[in-house]
Every structure is written in C-alpha cells, then in structure tokens.
Amino acid sequence: MRLAIINLVQTPYREPIYEALSRTAGLTLRVFYLQSRDSVRGWSGLTCSYDAAPLRCLTPEPLYPLPLIGAVNPGLIPGLRRFQPDCLVVHGYSYLPQMQAMRWAIRQRIPYLLWGDSNTYKLARPRPWLTLKGHLLRYFCRHAAGALTIGRLNEQFWTHYGIEPRRQFRSPLAVDNDYFRVQAETFRQQKTIQRQMLGLPLDRLLLYVGRFAPAKNLPALLLALEACRQAGVTNLSLALVGDGPDRDRVERLIQRRQLTGVFLFGFQKHSELPRFYGVSDAL
C-alpha cells in the first residue's frame, strides 16, 4: 500500500502519527507539504524521520490565510504521479492544490480520505464564501472514501456535508505523551534550581502554553490573576509561553493594569516545553 498524505505544514500533533505510519509493515508513506513555514505558530523546520516532500509554494506567506490562493503548488500533481499512491489522505479542503489533488484522485479512481478539524460552529457564520465552499465540499465529500475525524463536533461537521457516520473514522490528534511525561518529571525533580535559572519565583506557578491569538482570550486569564491579587492572593505567579498577533495587546494590558508576577518567555521549541511543564504547578 502506497499512501500519500497532503498537509499544509508540519505540526507537532501529527508528527507521531506520521512517524508511526512510516514504521508500519507493508505501508509506504510520503507526506506532501504545501507551505514551507508557519511563523505564527513557529512550527517551521521540525525534524521528521519519515518521507516528507516539501513542495515549492508560490504564495507569499502573508496570503496563506486566504482561501484558494493560500497555497499554490504547481509541483503537487507531478509529485503524486511520480509517487503513484494507492490512497490519498487530504488534510483540508479550502486551497486550490487540495481540490486539484482530490479531482486528480477522482479521475484516476484512487480512493481518498478527507481530514480536517473544522467543527459545527463554522456552520453558524453565513458568508458568500461559505456558500460556495459548501457546494464544493459536498462534491468532494460525495466522492470521498470517507473522513478521518478528531471528535464529536468534527463528526457533525462532516455529516452536514454528506459523509455519513459509516464513512467516518475517528483519528484524534496525537501527542507523544511518554516524551513529555519523562522529560517533565526530570525537570520537576529540579524545580527549585530550574525556576531560579528561568528567573521565576518559588511560589505557586500557573502556566500557559500556546498562541497569543484572540481565540485564546489571554486577557481573561490576566484579569483573573488581577482578581486574585485584589482578593489577597499574593503567592501566585503566571508564566506565558508562546507568541502571536496578540503579543502587543497582552504586554499593554500587563503594563496598563500594573500586573506583577507575570513572566513572558516568548516562543519555545517543542523540545523546551517539558521544562516549563515540569516547574509549574498548574496548566
């Protein structure tokens, strides 16, 4: 079995899946990446032990979020022809190369599975683009062998577009739990010295790890910390690990409210995160 997976960019929570598939007997895997980087999340350049095929993307990175033109890859279809897959897994459906790959699979009579993390909340936002997308998505869902789903709301999304439950296969996002557990425990045993090295106090420490983006609502977390201060809780600190478009907003709020005990560490590599998990008391 020759399996081709089409994805936008390397993501930490899919790497364990791809690595496991690459070690599966009787399966030859190749993952095609449509975008070269994701500077918002800082996921560029992850190392991988499987067959990865990064494709040249003609779209400038600022245009990545736009539908259709967010990824333009003239090398995708020639790459699929050379690889000659028996099956495709297509992550996403909004960009032109994803649609081209599915049309190519339909013409070649090659089965393909859709894979995406959209949920039913998106259905409640009527827009002209969503109407057009709905027609296209129903077409590709009708011809798909099925969909890989990550949860209940995601399954409802695919059902809405015509992939009935019998063609849905649960495939949750993956984390290398053993790695984080072992590494974090090592740092936990050195909590005092590690906190001193990071410039963190020794009182109770809350930790946030993630993007600085509106959807994460970091101001609510900061205002909750302020409420704790006003209630007389003084032995509580907060470490923020990550970066993103809301970074300036967060920093301004900290300064304006004169919040003490908040520590910003910016973006940290995947390998550095266990250190922060190990020295914190709650996530």
XYZ file of C-alpha atoms in Angstrom:
283
model
C 0.000 0.000 0.000
C 1.388 3.383 -1.041
C -0.169 6.202 0.998
C 0.197 9.891 0.156
C -0.779 12.468 2.768
C -1.269 16.095 1.748
C -0.832 18.621 4.532
C -0.170 22.358 4.764
C 2.777 22.479 7.162
C 4.462 20.244 9.720
C 2.539 20.231 13.006
C 3.737 18.689 16.294
C 0.445 16.897 16.963
C 0.551 14.965 13.672
C 4.219 14.038 13.664
C 3.717 10.984 15.976
C 1.022 9.664 13.603
C 3.197 10.038 10.508
C 6.205 8.503 12.221
C 4.130 5.510 13.346
C 2.708 5.060 9.845
C 6.204 5.178 8.357
C 7.158 2.205 10.566
C 4.093 0.150 9.591
C 4.960 -3.013 7.709
C 3.566 -3.145 4.185
C 2.944 0.616 4.006
C 4.983 3.138 2.053
C 4.259 6.691 3.185
C 5.013 10.077 1.664
C 3.777 13.349 3.167
C 3.481 16.321 0.798
C 3.707 19.750 2.460
C 2.091 22.686 0.655
C 3.540 25.546 2.738
C 7.150 25.967 3.753
C 6.581 27.589 7.139
C 4.104 28.720 9.759
C 5.735 31.651 11.500
C 2.574 32.413 13.535
C 2.858 29.105 15.363
C 6.598 28.717 14.948
C 6.379 25.205 13.556
C 8.845 25.650 10.708
C 11.678 23.196 10.296
C 10.524 20.352 12.542
C 12.706 17.301 12.139
C 10.999 14.164 10.864
C 12.040 10.551 10.381
C 9.561 9.784 7.591
C 9.482 10.511 3.849
C 8.490 14.184 3.630
C 8.170 16.064 0.344
C 8.070 19.842 0.862
C 6.669 21.492 -2.253
C 7.579 24.888 -3.614
C 4.809 27.331 -2.642
C 4.324 30.328 -4.938
C 2.121 32.185 -2.443
C 3.739 34.820 -0.171
C 3.343 33.933 3.489
C 1.070 36.938 4.318
C -1.510 35.466 1.898
C -1.501 31.985 3.470
C -4.811 32.544 5.352
C -6.749 33.380 2.176
C -8.952 30.627 0.664
C -7.917 29.124 -2.673
C -4.755 31.209 -3.140
C -3.319 30.487 0.314
C -1.206 27.763 -1.257
C -0.244 27.478 -4.915
C 1.879 24.409 -5.643
C 2.425 23.515 -9.309
C 4.572 20.564 -8.234
C 1.874 18.667 -6.316
C 0.193 16.725 -9.122
C 3.517 15.802 -10.822
C 4.753 14.648 -7.405
C 1.673 12.458 -6.927
C 2.110 10.962 -10.405
C 5.697 10.022 -9.614
C 4.791 8.524 -6.253
C 1.796 6.587 -7.666
C -0.208 6.292 -4.422
C -2.881 3.669 -3.809
C -4.706 6.044 -1.451
C -4.650 9.721 -0.501
C -5.317 11.483 2.796
C -6.055 15.159 2.148
C -5.871 17.464 5.134
C -8.060 20.489 4.440
C -10.233 21.457 1.533
C -10.075 25.259 1.114
C -6.971 25.598 -1.040
C -6.643 25.025 -4.761
C -3.966 22.257 -4.582
C -6.122 20.260 -2.150
C -9.016 20.424 -4.615
C -6.693 19.586 -7.507
C -5.437 16.524 -5.646
C -8.979 15.295 -4.998
C -10.012 15.898 -8.633
C -6.903 14.005 -9.738
C -7.784 11.123 -7.410
C -11.354 11.020 -8.736
C -10.150 10.884 -12.345
C -7.558 8.231 -11.509
C -10.102 6.234 -9.479
C -7.859 6.411 -6.425
C -9.684 6.496 -3.066
C -9.077 9.478 -0.820
C -9.932 10.376 2.765
C -10.684 13.901 3.949
C -9.022 15.039 7.145
C -9.712 18.355 8.856
C -10.536 19.783 12.269
C -13.440 22.053 11.283
C -16.460 21.906 13.570
C -20.135 22.788 13.563
C -19.528 26.291 14.949
C -18.352 27.319 11.484
C -21.774 26.470 10.064
C -23.378 29.294 12.061
C -21.492 32.040 10.186
C -23.215 32.537 6.813
C -20.949 34.239 4.279
C -20.829 34.178 0.455
C -17.548 32.273 0.550
C -19.027 29.650 2.865
C -21.917 29.102 0.455
C -19.504 28.460 -2.418
C -17.333 26.320 -0.172
C -20.372 24.295 0.824
C -21.123 23.352 -2.791
C -17.508 22.386 -3.453
C -17.171 20.480 -0.198
C -20.339 18.476 -0.790
C -18.974 17.451 -4.184
C -15.681 16.251 -2.725
C -17.415 14.575 0.225
C -19.686 12.688 -2.155
C -16.685 11.179 -3.963
C -14.531 10.595 -0.889
C -13.934 7.167 0.586
C -14.550 8.770 3.974
C -13.291 11.238 6.547
C -10.863 10.993 9.442
C -12.400 12.778 12.431
C -10.994 14.184 15.660
C -14.142 14.422 17.793
C -17.899 14.741 18.042
C -18.295 18.283 16.672
C -15.964 17.460 13.814
C -18.063 14.381 13.024
C -21.195 16.539 12.950
C -19.428 18.869 10.503
C -18.665 16.046 8.060
C -22.173 14.619 8.435
C -23.573 18.037 7.488
C -21.599 17.939 4.240
C -22.673 14.438 3.305
C -20.222 11.970 4.850
C -22.471 9.693 6.853
C -21.187 8.062 10.087
C -20.353 4.748 8.420
C -17.701 6.572 6.346
C -16.210 8.398 9.349
C -13.171 7.057 11.185
C -12.037 8.555 14.499
C -8.418 9.673 14.343
C -7.625 12.051 17.232
C -4.732 14.468 17.239
C -1.639 12.842 18.702
C 0.869 13.765 21.386
C 3.994 11.843 22.378
C 2.857 11.522 25.991
C 5.799 9.360 27.048
C 8.275 12.020 25.941
C 6.538 14.818 27.836
C 5.974 12.702 30.950
C 9.588 11.530 31.244
C 11.165 14.882 30.380
C 8.827 16.918 32.603
C 9.486 14.614 35.565
C 13.227 15.187 35.173
C 12.747 18.944 35.442
C 10.189 18.543 38.235
C 12.874 16.941 40.404
C 14.991 20.058 39.848
C 12.135 22.521 40.274
C 13.911 24.957 42.602
C 17.084 25.320 40.592
C 15.233 25.361 37.274
C 12.961 28.161 38.456
C 15.967 30.149 39.595
C 17.568 29.673 36.161
C 14.367 30.890 34.491
C 14.022 33.850 36.859
C 10.772 32.519 38.313
C 9.689 32.838 41.974
C 9.230 29.773 44.150
C 5.551 30.365 44.970
C 2.593 28.773 43.162
C 3.060 28.992 39.403
C 0.411 28.851 36.708
C 1.490 28.099 33.144
C 0.007 28.990 29.755
C 1.491 27.436 26.597
C 0.015 28.371 23.245
C -0.528 31.052 20.650
C -1.103 34.661 21.576
C -4.255 34.961 19.486
C -7.735 36.438 20.049
C -9.329 32.979 20.135
C -7.220 32.101 23.202
C -8.612 35.066 25.197
C -5.466 35.704 27.217
C -6.841 38.984 28.637
C -9.398 36.929 30.597
C -6.552 34.970 32.193
C -4.684 38.157 33.100
C -7.784 39.792 34.575
C -8.419 36.646 36.625
C -4.902 36.924 38.010
C -5.617 40.569 38.864
C -8.812 39.498 40.670
C -6.763 37.040 42.722
C -4.385 39.833 43.678
C -7.309 42.034 44.752
C -8.670 39.144 46.852
C -5.419 38.999 48.773
C -3.722 36.086 46.996
C -0.130 37.221 46.657
C 1.781 33.934 46.317
C 0.628 33.236 42.760
C 2.572 33.827 39.519
C 1.858 33.240 35.844
C 4.256 32.138 33.102
C 3.198 32.746 29.488
C 4.955 30.675 26.816
C 4.184 31.438 23.196
C 3.873 34.203 20.651
C 1.433 35.535 18.098
C -0.581 38.530 16.894
C -1.905 39.342 20.389
C 1.559 39.694 21.934
C 1.497 43.519 21.955
C -2.047 43.560 23.322
C -1.061 41.266 26.181
C 2.011 43.331 27.020
C -0.008 46.564 27.005
C -2.606 45.055 29.318
C 0.073 43.890 31.755
C 1.598 47.356 31.773
C -1.694 49.241 31.979
C -3.027 47.150 34.886
C 0.419 47.061 36.511
C 0.215 43.289 36.887
C 3.066 41.793 38.846
C 4.146 38.167 38.807
C 3.598 37.703 35.053
C 6.549 36.302 33.082
C 6.679 36.154 29.267
C 9.041 33.645 27.666
C 8.063 34.027 24.017
C 8.051 31.139 21.580
C 9.797 27.994 22.790
C 10.787 24.987 20.731
C 8.895 21.720 21.162
C 11.911 20.244 22.978
C 11.937 23.095 25.527
C 8.317 22.757 26.668
C 8.823 19.886 29.182
C 10.995 22.223 31.246
C 8.089 24.628 31.727
C 5.611 21.823 32.400
C 7.975 20.377 34.989
C 8.494 23.562 37.022
C 4.854 24.739 37.018
C 2.073 23.743 39.416
C -0.945 24.033 37.132
C -1.553 24.435 33.405
